[in-house]
PDB file of C-alpha atoms in Angstrom:
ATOM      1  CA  UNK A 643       1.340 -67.041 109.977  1.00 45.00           C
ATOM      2  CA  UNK A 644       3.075 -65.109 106.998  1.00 50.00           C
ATOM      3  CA  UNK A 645       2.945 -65.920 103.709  1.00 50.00           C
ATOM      4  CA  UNK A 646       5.840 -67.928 103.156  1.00 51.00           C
ATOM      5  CA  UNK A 647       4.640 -69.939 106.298  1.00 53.00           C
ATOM      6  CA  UNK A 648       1.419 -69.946 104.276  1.00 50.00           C
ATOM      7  CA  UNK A 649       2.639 -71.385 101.297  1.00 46.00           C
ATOM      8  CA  UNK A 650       4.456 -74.820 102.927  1.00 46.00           C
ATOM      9  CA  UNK A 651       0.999 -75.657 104.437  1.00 51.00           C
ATOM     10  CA  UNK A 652      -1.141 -74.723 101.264  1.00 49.00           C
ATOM     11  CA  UNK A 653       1.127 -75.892  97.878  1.00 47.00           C
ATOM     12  CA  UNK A 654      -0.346 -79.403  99.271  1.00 49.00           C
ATOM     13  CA  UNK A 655      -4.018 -78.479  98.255  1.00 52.00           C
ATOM     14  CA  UNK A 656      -3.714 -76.273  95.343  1.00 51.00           C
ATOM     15  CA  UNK A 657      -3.346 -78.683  91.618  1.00 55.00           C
ATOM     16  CA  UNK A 658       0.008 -79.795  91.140  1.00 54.00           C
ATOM     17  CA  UNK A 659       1.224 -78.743  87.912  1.00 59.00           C
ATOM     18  CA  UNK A 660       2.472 -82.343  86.221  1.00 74.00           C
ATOM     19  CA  UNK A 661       4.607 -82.815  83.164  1.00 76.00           C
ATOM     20  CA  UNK A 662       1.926 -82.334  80.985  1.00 79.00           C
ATOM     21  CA  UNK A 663       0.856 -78.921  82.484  1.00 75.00           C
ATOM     22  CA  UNK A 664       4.475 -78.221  82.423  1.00 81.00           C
ATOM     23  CA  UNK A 665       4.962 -79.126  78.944  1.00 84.00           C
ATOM     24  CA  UNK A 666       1.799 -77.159  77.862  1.00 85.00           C
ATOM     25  CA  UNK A 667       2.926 -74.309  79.882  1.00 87.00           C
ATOM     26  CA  UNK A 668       6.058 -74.084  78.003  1.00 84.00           C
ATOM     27  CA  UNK A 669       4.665 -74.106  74.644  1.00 87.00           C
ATOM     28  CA  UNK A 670       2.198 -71.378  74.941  1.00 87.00           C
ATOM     29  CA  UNK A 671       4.964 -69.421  76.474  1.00 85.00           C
ATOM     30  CA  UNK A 672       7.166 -69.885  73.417  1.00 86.00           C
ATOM     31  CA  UNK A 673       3.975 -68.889  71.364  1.00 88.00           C
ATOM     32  CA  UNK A 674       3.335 -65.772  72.599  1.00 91.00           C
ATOM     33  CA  UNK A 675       3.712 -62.694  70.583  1.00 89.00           C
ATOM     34  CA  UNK A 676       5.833 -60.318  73.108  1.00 89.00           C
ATOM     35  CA  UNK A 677       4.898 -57.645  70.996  1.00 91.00           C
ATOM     36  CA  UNK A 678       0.949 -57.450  71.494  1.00 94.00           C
ATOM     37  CA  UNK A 679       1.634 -57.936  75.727  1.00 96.00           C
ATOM     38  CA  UNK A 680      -0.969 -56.019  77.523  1.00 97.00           C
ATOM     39  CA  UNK A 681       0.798 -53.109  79.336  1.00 98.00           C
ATOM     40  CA  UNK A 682      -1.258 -53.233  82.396  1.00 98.00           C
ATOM     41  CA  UNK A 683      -3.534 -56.579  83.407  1.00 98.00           C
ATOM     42  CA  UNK A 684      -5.639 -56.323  86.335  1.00 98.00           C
ATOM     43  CA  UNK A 685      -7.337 -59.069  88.436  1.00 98.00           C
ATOM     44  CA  UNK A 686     -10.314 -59.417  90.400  1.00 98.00           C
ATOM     45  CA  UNK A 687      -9.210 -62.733  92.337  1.00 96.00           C
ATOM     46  CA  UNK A 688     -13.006 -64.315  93.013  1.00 96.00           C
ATOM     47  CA  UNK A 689     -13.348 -67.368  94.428  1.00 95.00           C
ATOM     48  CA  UNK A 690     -11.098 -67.885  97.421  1.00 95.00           C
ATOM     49  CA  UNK A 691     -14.063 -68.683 100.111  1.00 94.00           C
ATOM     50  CA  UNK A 692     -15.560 -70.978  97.981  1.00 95.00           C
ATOM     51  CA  UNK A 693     -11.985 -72.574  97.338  1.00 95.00           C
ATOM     52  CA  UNK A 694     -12.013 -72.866 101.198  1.00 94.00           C
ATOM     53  CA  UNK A 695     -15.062 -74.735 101.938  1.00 93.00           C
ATOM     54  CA  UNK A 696     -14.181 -77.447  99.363  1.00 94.00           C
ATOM     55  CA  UNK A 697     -10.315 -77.742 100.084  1.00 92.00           C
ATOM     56  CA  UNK A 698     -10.476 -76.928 103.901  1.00 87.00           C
ATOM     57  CA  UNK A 699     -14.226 -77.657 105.183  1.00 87.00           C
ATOM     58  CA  UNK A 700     -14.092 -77.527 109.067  1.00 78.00           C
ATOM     59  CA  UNK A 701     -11.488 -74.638 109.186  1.00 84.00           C
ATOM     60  CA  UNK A 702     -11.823 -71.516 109.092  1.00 85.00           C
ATOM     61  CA  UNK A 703     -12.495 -69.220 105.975  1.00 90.00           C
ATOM     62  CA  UNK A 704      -8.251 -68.052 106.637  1.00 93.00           C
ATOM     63  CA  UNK A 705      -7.721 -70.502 104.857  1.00 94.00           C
ATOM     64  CA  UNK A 706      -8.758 -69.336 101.247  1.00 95.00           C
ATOM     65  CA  UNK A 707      -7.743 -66.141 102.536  1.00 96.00           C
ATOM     66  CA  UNK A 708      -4.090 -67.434 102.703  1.00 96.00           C
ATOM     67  CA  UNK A 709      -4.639 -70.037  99.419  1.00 96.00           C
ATOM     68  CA  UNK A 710      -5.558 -66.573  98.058  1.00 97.00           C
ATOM     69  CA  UNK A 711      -2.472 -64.687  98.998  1.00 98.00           C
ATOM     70  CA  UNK A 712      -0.381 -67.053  97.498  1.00 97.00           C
ATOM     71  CA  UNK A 713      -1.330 -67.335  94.667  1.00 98.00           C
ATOM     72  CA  UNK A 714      -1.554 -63.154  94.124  1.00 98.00           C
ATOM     73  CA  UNK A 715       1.983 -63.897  95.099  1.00 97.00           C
ATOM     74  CA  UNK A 716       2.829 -65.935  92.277  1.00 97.00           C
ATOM     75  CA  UNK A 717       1.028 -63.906  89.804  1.00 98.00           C
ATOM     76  CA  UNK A 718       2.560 -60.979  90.501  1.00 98.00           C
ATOM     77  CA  UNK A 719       6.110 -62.954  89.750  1.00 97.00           C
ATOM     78  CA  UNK A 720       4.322 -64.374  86.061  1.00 97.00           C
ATOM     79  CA  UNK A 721       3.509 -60.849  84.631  1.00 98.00           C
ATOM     80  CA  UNK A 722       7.012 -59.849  85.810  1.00 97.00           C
ATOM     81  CA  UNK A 723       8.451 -62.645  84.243  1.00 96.00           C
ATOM     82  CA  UNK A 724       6.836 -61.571  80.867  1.00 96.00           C
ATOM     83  CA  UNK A 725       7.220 -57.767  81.248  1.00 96.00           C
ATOM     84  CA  UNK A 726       3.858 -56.727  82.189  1.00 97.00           C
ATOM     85  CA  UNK A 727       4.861 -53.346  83.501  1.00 98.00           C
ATOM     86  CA  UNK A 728       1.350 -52.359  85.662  1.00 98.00           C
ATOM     87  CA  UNK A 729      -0.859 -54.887  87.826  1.00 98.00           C
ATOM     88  CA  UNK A 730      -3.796 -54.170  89.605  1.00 98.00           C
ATOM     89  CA  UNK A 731      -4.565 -57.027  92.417  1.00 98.00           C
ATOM     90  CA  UNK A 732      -8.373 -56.390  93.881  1.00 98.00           C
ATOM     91  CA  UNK A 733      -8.122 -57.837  97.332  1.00 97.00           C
ATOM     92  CA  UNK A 734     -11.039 -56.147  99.497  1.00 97.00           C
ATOM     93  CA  UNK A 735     -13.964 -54.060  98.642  1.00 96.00           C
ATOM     94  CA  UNK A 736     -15.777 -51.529 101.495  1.00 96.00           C
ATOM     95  CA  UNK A 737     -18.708 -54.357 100.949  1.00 95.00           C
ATOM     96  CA  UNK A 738     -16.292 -56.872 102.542  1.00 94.00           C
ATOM     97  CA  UNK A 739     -16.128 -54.837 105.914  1.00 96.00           C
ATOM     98  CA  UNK A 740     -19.358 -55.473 106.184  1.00 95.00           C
ATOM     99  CA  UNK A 741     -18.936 -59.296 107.341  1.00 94.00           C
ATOM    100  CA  UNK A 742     -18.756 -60.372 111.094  1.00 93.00           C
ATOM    101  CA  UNK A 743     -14.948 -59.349 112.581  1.00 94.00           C
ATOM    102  CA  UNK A 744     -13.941 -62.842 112.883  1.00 93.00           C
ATOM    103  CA  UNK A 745     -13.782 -63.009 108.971  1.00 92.00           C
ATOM    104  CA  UNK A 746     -12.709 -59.968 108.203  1.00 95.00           C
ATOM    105  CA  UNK A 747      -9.966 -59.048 110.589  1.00 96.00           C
ATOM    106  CA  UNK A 748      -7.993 -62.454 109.783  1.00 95.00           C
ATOM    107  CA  UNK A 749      -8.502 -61.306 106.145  1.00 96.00           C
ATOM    108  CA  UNK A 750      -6.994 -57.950 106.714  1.00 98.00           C
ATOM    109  CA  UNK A 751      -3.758 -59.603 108.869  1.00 97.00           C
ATOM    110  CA  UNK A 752      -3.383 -62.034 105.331  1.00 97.00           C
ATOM    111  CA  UNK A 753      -3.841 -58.237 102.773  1.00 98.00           C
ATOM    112  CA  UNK A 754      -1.223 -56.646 105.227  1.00 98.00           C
ATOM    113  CA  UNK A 755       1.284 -59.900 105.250  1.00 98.00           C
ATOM    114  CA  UNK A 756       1.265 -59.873 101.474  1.00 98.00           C
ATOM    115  CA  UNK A 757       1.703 -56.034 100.652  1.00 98.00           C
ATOM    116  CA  UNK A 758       5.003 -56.461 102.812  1.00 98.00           C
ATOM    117  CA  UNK A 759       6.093 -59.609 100.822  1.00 97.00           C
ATOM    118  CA  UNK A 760       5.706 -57.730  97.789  1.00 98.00           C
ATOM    119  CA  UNK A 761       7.551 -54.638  99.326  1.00 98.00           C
ATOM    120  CA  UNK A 762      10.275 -57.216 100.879  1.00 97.00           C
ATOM    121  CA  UNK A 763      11.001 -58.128  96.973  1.00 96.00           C
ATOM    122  CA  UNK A 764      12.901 -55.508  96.179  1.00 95.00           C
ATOM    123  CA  UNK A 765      12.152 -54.275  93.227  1.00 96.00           C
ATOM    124  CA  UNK A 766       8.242 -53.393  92.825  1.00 98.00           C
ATOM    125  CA  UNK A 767       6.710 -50.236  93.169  1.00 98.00           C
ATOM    126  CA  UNK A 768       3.761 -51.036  95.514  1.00 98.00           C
ATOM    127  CA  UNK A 769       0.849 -48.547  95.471  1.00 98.00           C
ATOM    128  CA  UNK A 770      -2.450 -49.078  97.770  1.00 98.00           C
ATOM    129  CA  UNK A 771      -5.444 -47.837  96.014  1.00 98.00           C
ATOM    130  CA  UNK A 772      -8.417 -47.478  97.793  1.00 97.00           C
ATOM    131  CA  UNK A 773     -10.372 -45.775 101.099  1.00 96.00           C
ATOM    132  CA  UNK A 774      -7.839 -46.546 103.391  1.00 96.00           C
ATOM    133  CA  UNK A 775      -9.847 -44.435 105.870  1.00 95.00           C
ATOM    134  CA  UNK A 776     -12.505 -47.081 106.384  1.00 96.00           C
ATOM    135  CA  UNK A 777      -9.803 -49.872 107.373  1.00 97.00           C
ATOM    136  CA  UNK A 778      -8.799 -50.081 110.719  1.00 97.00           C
ATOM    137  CA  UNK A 779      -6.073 -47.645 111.937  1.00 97.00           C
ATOM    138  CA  UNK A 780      -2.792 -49.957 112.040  1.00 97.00           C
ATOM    139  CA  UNK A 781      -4.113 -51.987 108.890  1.00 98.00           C
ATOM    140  CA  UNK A 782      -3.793 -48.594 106.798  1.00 98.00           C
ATOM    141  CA  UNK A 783      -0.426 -47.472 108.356  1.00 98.00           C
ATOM    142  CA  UNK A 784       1.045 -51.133 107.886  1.00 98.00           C
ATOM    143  CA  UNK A 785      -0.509 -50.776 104.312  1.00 98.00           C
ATOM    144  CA  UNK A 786       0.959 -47.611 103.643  1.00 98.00           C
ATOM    145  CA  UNK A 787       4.173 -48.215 105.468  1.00 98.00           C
ATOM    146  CA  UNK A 788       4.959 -51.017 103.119  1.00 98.00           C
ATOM    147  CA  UNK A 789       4.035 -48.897 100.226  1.00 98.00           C
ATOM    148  CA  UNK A 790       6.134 -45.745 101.338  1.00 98.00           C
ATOM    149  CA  UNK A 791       9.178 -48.480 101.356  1.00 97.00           C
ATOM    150  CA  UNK A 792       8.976 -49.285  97.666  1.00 97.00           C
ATOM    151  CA  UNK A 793       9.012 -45.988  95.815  1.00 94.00           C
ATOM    152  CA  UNK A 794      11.874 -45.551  94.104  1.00 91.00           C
ATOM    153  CA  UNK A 795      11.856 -48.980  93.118  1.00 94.00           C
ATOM    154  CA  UNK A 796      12.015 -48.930  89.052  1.00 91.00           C
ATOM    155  CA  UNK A 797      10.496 -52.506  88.434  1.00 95.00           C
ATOM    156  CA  UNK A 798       7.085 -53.240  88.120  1.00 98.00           C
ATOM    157  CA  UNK A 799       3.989 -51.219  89.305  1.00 98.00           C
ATOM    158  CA  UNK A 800       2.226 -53.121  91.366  1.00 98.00           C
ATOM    159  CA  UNK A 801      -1.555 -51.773  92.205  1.00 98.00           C
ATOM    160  CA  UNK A 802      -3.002 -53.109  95.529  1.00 98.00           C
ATOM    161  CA  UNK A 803      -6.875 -52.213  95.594  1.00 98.00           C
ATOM    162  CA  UNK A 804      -7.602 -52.446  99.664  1.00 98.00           C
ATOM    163  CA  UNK A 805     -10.923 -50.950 100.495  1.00 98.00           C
ATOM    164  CA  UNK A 806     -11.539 -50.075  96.471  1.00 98.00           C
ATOM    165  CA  UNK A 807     -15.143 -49.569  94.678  1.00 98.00           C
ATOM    166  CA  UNK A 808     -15.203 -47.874  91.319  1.00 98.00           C
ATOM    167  CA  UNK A 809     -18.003 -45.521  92.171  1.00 97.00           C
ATOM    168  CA  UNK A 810     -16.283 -44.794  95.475  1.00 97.00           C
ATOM    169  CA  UNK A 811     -13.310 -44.070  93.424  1.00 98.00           C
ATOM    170  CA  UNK A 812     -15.160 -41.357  91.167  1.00 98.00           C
ATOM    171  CA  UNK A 813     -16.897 -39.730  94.195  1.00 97.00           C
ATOM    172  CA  UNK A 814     -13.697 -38.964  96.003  1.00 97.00           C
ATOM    173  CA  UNK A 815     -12.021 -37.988  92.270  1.00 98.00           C
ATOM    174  CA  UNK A 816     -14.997 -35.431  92.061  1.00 97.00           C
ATOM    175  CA  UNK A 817     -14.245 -33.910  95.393  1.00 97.00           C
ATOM    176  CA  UNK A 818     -10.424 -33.431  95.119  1.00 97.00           C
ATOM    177  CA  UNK A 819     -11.318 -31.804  91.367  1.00 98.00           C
ATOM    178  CA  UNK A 820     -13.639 -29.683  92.971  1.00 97.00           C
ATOM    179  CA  UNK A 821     -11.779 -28.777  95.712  1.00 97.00           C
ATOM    180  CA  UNK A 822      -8.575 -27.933  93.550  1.00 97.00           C
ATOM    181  CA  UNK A 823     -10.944 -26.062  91.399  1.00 97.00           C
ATOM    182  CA  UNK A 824     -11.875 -24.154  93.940  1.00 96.00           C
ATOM    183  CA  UNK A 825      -8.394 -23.172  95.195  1.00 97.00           C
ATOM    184  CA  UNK A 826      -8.048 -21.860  91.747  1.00 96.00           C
ATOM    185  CA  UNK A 827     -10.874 -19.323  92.025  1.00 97.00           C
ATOM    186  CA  UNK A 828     -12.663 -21.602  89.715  1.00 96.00           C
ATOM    187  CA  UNK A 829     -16.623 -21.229  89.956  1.00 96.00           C
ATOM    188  CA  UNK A 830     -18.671 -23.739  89.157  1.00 95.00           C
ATOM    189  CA  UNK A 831     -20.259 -22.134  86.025  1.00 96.00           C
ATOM    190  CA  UNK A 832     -17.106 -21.873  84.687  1.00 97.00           C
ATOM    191  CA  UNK A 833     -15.721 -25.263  85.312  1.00 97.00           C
ATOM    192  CA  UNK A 834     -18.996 -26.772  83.931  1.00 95.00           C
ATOM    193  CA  UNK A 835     -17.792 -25.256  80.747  1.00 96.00           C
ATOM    194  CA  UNK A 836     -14.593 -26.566  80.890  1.00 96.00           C
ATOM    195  CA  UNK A 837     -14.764 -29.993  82.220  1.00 97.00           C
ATOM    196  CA  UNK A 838     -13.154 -32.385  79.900  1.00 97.00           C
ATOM    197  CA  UNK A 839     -12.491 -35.976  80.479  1.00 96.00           C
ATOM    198  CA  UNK A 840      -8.594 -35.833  81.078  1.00 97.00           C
ATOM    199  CA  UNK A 841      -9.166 -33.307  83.886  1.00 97.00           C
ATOM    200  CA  UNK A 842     -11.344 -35.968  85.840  1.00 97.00           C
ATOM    201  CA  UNK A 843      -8.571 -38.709  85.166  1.00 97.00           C
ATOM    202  CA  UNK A 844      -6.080 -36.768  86.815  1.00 98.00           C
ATOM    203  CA  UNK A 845      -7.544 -37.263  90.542  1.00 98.00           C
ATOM    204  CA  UNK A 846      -8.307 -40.954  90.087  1.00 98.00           C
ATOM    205  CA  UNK A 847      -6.117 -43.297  92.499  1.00 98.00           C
ATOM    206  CA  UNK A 848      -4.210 -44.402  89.536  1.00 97.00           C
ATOM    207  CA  UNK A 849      -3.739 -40.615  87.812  1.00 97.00           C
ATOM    208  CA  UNK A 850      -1.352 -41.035  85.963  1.00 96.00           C
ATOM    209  CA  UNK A 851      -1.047 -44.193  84.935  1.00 97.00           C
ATOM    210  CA  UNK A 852      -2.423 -46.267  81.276  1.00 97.00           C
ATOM    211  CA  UNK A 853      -6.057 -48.012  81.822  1.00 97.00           C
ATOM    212  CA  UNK A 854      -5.821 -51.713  81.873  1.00 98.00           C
ATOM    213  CA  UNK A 855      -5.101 -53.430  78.573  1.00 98.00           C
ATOM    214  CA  UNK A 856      -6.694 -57.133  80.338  1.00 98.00           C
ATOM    215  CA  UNK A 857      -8.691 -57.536  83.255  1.00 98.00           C
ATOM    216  CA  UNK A 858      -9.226 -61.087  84.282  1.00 98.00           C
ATOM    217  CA  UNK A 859     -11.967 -62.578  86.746  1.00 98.00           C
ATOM    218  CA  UNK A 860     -11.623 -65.754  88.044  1.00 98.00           C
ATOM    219  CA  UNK A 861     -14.587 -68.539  89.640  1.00 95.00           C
ATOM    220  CA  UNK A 862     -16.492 -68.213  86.474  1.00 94.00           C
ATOM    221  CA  UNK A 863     -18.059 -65.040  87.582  1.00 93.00           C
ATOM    222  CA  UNK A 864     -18.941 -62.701  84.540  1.00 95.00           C
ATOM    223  CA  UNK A 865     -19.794 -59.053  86.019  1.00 94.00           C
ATOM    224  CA  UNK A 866     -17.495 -56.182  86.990  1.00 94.00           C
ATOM    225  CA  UNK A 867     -18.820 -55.850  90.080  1.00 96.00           C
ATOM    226  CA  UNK A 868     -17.693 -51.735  90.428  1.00 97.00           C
ATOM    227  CA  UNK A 869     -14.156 -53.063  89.642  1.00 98.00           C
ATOM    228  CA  UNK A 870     -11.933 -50.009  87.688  1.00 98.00           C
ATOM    229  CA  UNK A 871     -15.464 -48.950  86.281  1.00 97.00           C
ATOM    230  CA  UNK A 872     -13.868 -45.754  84.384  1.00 98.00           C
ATOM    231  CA  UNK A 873     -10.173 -47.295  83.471  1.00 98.00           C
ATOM    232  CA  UNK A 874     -11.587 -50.486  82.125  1.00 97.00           C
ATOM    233  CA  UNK A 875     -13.907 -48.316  79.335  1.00 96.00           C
ATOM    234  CA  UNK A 876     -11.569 -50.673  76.360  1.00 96.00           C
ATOM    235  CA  UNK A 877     -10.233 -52.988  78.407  1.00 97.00           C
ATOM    236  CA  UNK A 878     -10.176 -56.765  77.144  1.00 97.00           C
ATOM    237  CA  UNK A 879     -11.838 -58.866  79.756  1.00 97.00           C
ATOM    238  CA  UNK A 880     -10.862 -62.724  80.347  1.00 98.00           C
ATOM    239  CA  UNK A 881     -13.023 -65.246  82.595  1.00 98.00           C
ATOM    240  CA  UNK A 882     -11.743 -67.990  83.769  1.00 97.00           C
ATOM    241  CA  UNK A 883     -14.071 -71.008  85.794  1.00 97.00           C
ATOM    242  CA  UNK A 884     -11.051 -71.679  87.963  1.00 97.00           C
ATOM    243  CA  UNK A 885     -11.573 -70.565  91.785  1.00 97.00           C
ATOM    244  CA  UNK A 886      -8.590 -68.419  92.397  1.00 97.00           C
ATOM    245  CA  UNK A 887      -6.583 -70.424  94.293  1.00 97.00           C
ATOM    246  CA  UNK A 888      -6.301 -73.150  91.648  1.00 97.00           C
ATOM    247  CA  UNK A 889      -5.601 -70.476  89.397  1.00 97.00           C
ATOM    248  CA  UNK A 890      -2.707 -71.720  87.342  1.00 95.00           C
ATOM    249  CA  UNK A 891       0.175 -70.205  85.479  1.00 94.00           C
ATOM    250  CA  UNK A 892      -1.288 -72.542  82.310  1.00 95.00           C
ATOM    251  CA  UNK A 893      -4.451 -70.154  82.472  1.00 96.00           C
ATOM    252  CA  UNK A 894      -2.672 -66.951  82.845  1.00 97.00           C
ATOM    253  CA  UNK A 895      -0.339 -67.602  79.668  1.00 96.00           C
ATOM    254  CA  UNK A 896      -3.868 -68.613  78.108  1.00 96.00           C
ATOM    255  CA  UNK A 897      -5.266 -65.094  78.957  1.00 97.00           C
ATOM    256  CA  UNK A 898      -2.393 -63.525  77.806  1.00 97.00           C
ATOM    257  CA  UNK A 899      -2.292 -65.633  74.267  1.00 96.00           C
ATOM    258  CA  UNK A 900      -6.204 -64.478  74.116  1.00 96.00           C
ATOM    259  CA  UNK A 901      -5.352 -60.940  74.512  1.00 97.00           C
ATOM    260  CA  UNK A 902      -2.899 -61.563  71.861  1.00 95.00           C
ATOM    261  CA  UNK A 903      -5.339 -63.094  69.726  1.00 93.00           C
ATOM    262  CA  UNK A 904      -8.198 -59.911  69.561  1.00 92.00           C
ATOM    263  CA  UNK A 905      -8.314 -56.827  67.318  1.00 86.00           C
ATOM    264  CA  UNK A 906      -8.549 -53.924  69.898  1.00 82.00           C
ATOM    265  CA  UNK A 907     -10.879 -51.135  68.226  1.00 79.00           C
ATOM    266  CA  UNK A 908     -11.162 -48.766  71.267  1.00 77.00           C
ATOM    267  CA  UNK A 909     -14.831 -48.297  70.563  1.00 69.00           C
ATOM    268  CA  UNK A 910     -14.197 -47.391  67.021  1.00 68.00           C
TER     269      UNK A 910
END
């Protein structure tokens, strides 16, 4: 099942919007300053299991899995809408592997299905951040066949974090600046002089890119769980108590208007 097939069979169970939502929606949308946007929001979608066994008990865990895709989906389309010009979706951690196959191979088919929506849009540049390695063979060339399709694109850059952990991230940073160090004749003594902070930067999966301005966790979880753990130094963090799938375009205006709202002092 795809994720358009997906969406006919979930829109029934996720909260229906209503005139009032509607209405709401509206007005915080005409009351946001476009000027103090974030640049880059990033989202640790929590909660879709959880959504499952209360919106789908007696079938299988696919089903927040596919609640879950959808609603990425549609929050990819509301910080386009608004200009956001980087997003970062979190979608599996190596930690996930660990469950029994029957969980997570489903969940891999529903991570591929939506990286190829995105990449059937058009118009976003889709990059897959993560250790692709550890996946399955034809999930990380579907992954990165999708990708390869969108470069070029000049719209939105949309971050897909498959198989991502922040430390994970830094270890495999370390080894490609040592290695390139070493190409250069570098010794070690030498680079320990020279290290500087930009240097390690450069050989992160997103070198090259601005840290997250807003990173927002859904299902009331508070923690950053090894999410972005050296790009999110000054980000602005947003929790919301909504499970993911009920996620709703009313709270995402709300996290932008809070963003809005705070004096940034980058740790000055």
């Amino acid at each position: 099942m795809g994720i358009g097939d997906a969406l006919s069979g979930i829109q029934g169970r996720l909260r229906p919007a209503g005139l009032l939502y509607s209405t709401y929606e509206h007005s915080l949308l005409a009351g946001l300053d476009k000027s103090r946007l974030p640049h880059h929001v990033a989202v640790m979608a929590d909660g879709n299991r959880r959504w499952a066994r209360l919106n789908a008990p007696g079938e299988t865990l696919t089903a927040g899995y596919q609640a879950g895709a959808v609603k990425l989906r549609e929050f990819v389309s509301w910080c386009d809408e608004v200009g956001i010009q980087i997003v970062t979706l979190w979608v599996l951690s190596p930690n996930n592997l660990d469950r029994p196959d029957e969980e997570v191979l489903p969940l891999l088919d529903v991570i591929v299905e939506l990286v190829e929506s995105l990449a059937d849009e058009g118009k976003w540049s889709i990059q897959i951040v993560g250790a692709l390695d550890l996946l399955p063979a034809d999930t990380s060339q579907a992954l990165r066949e999708a990708s390869a399709r969108t470069q070029g694109f000049s719209g939105m850059h949309v971050n897909v974090a498959v198989s991502y952990a922040g430390r994970q991230e830094l270890r495999d940073a370390f080894r490609s600046l040592l290695a390139a160090e070493e190409a250069k004749g570098t010794s070690l003594e030498d680079l320990s002089q020279t290290l500087e902070i930009d240097m390690i930067a450069s050989h992160l999966y997103t070198a090259g890119q601005p840290d997250p301005d807003l990173i927002i966790r859904t299902s009331g979880e508070q923690r950053l769980s090894d999410f972005l753990i050296w790009q999110s130094a000054h980000s602005e963090f947003y929790f919301c108590e909504a499970l993911w799938p009920d996620f709703r375009r009313v709270d995402f205006l709300r996290a932008l208007r809070s963003f809005a709202q705070r004096e940034r002092r980058f740790g000055r």
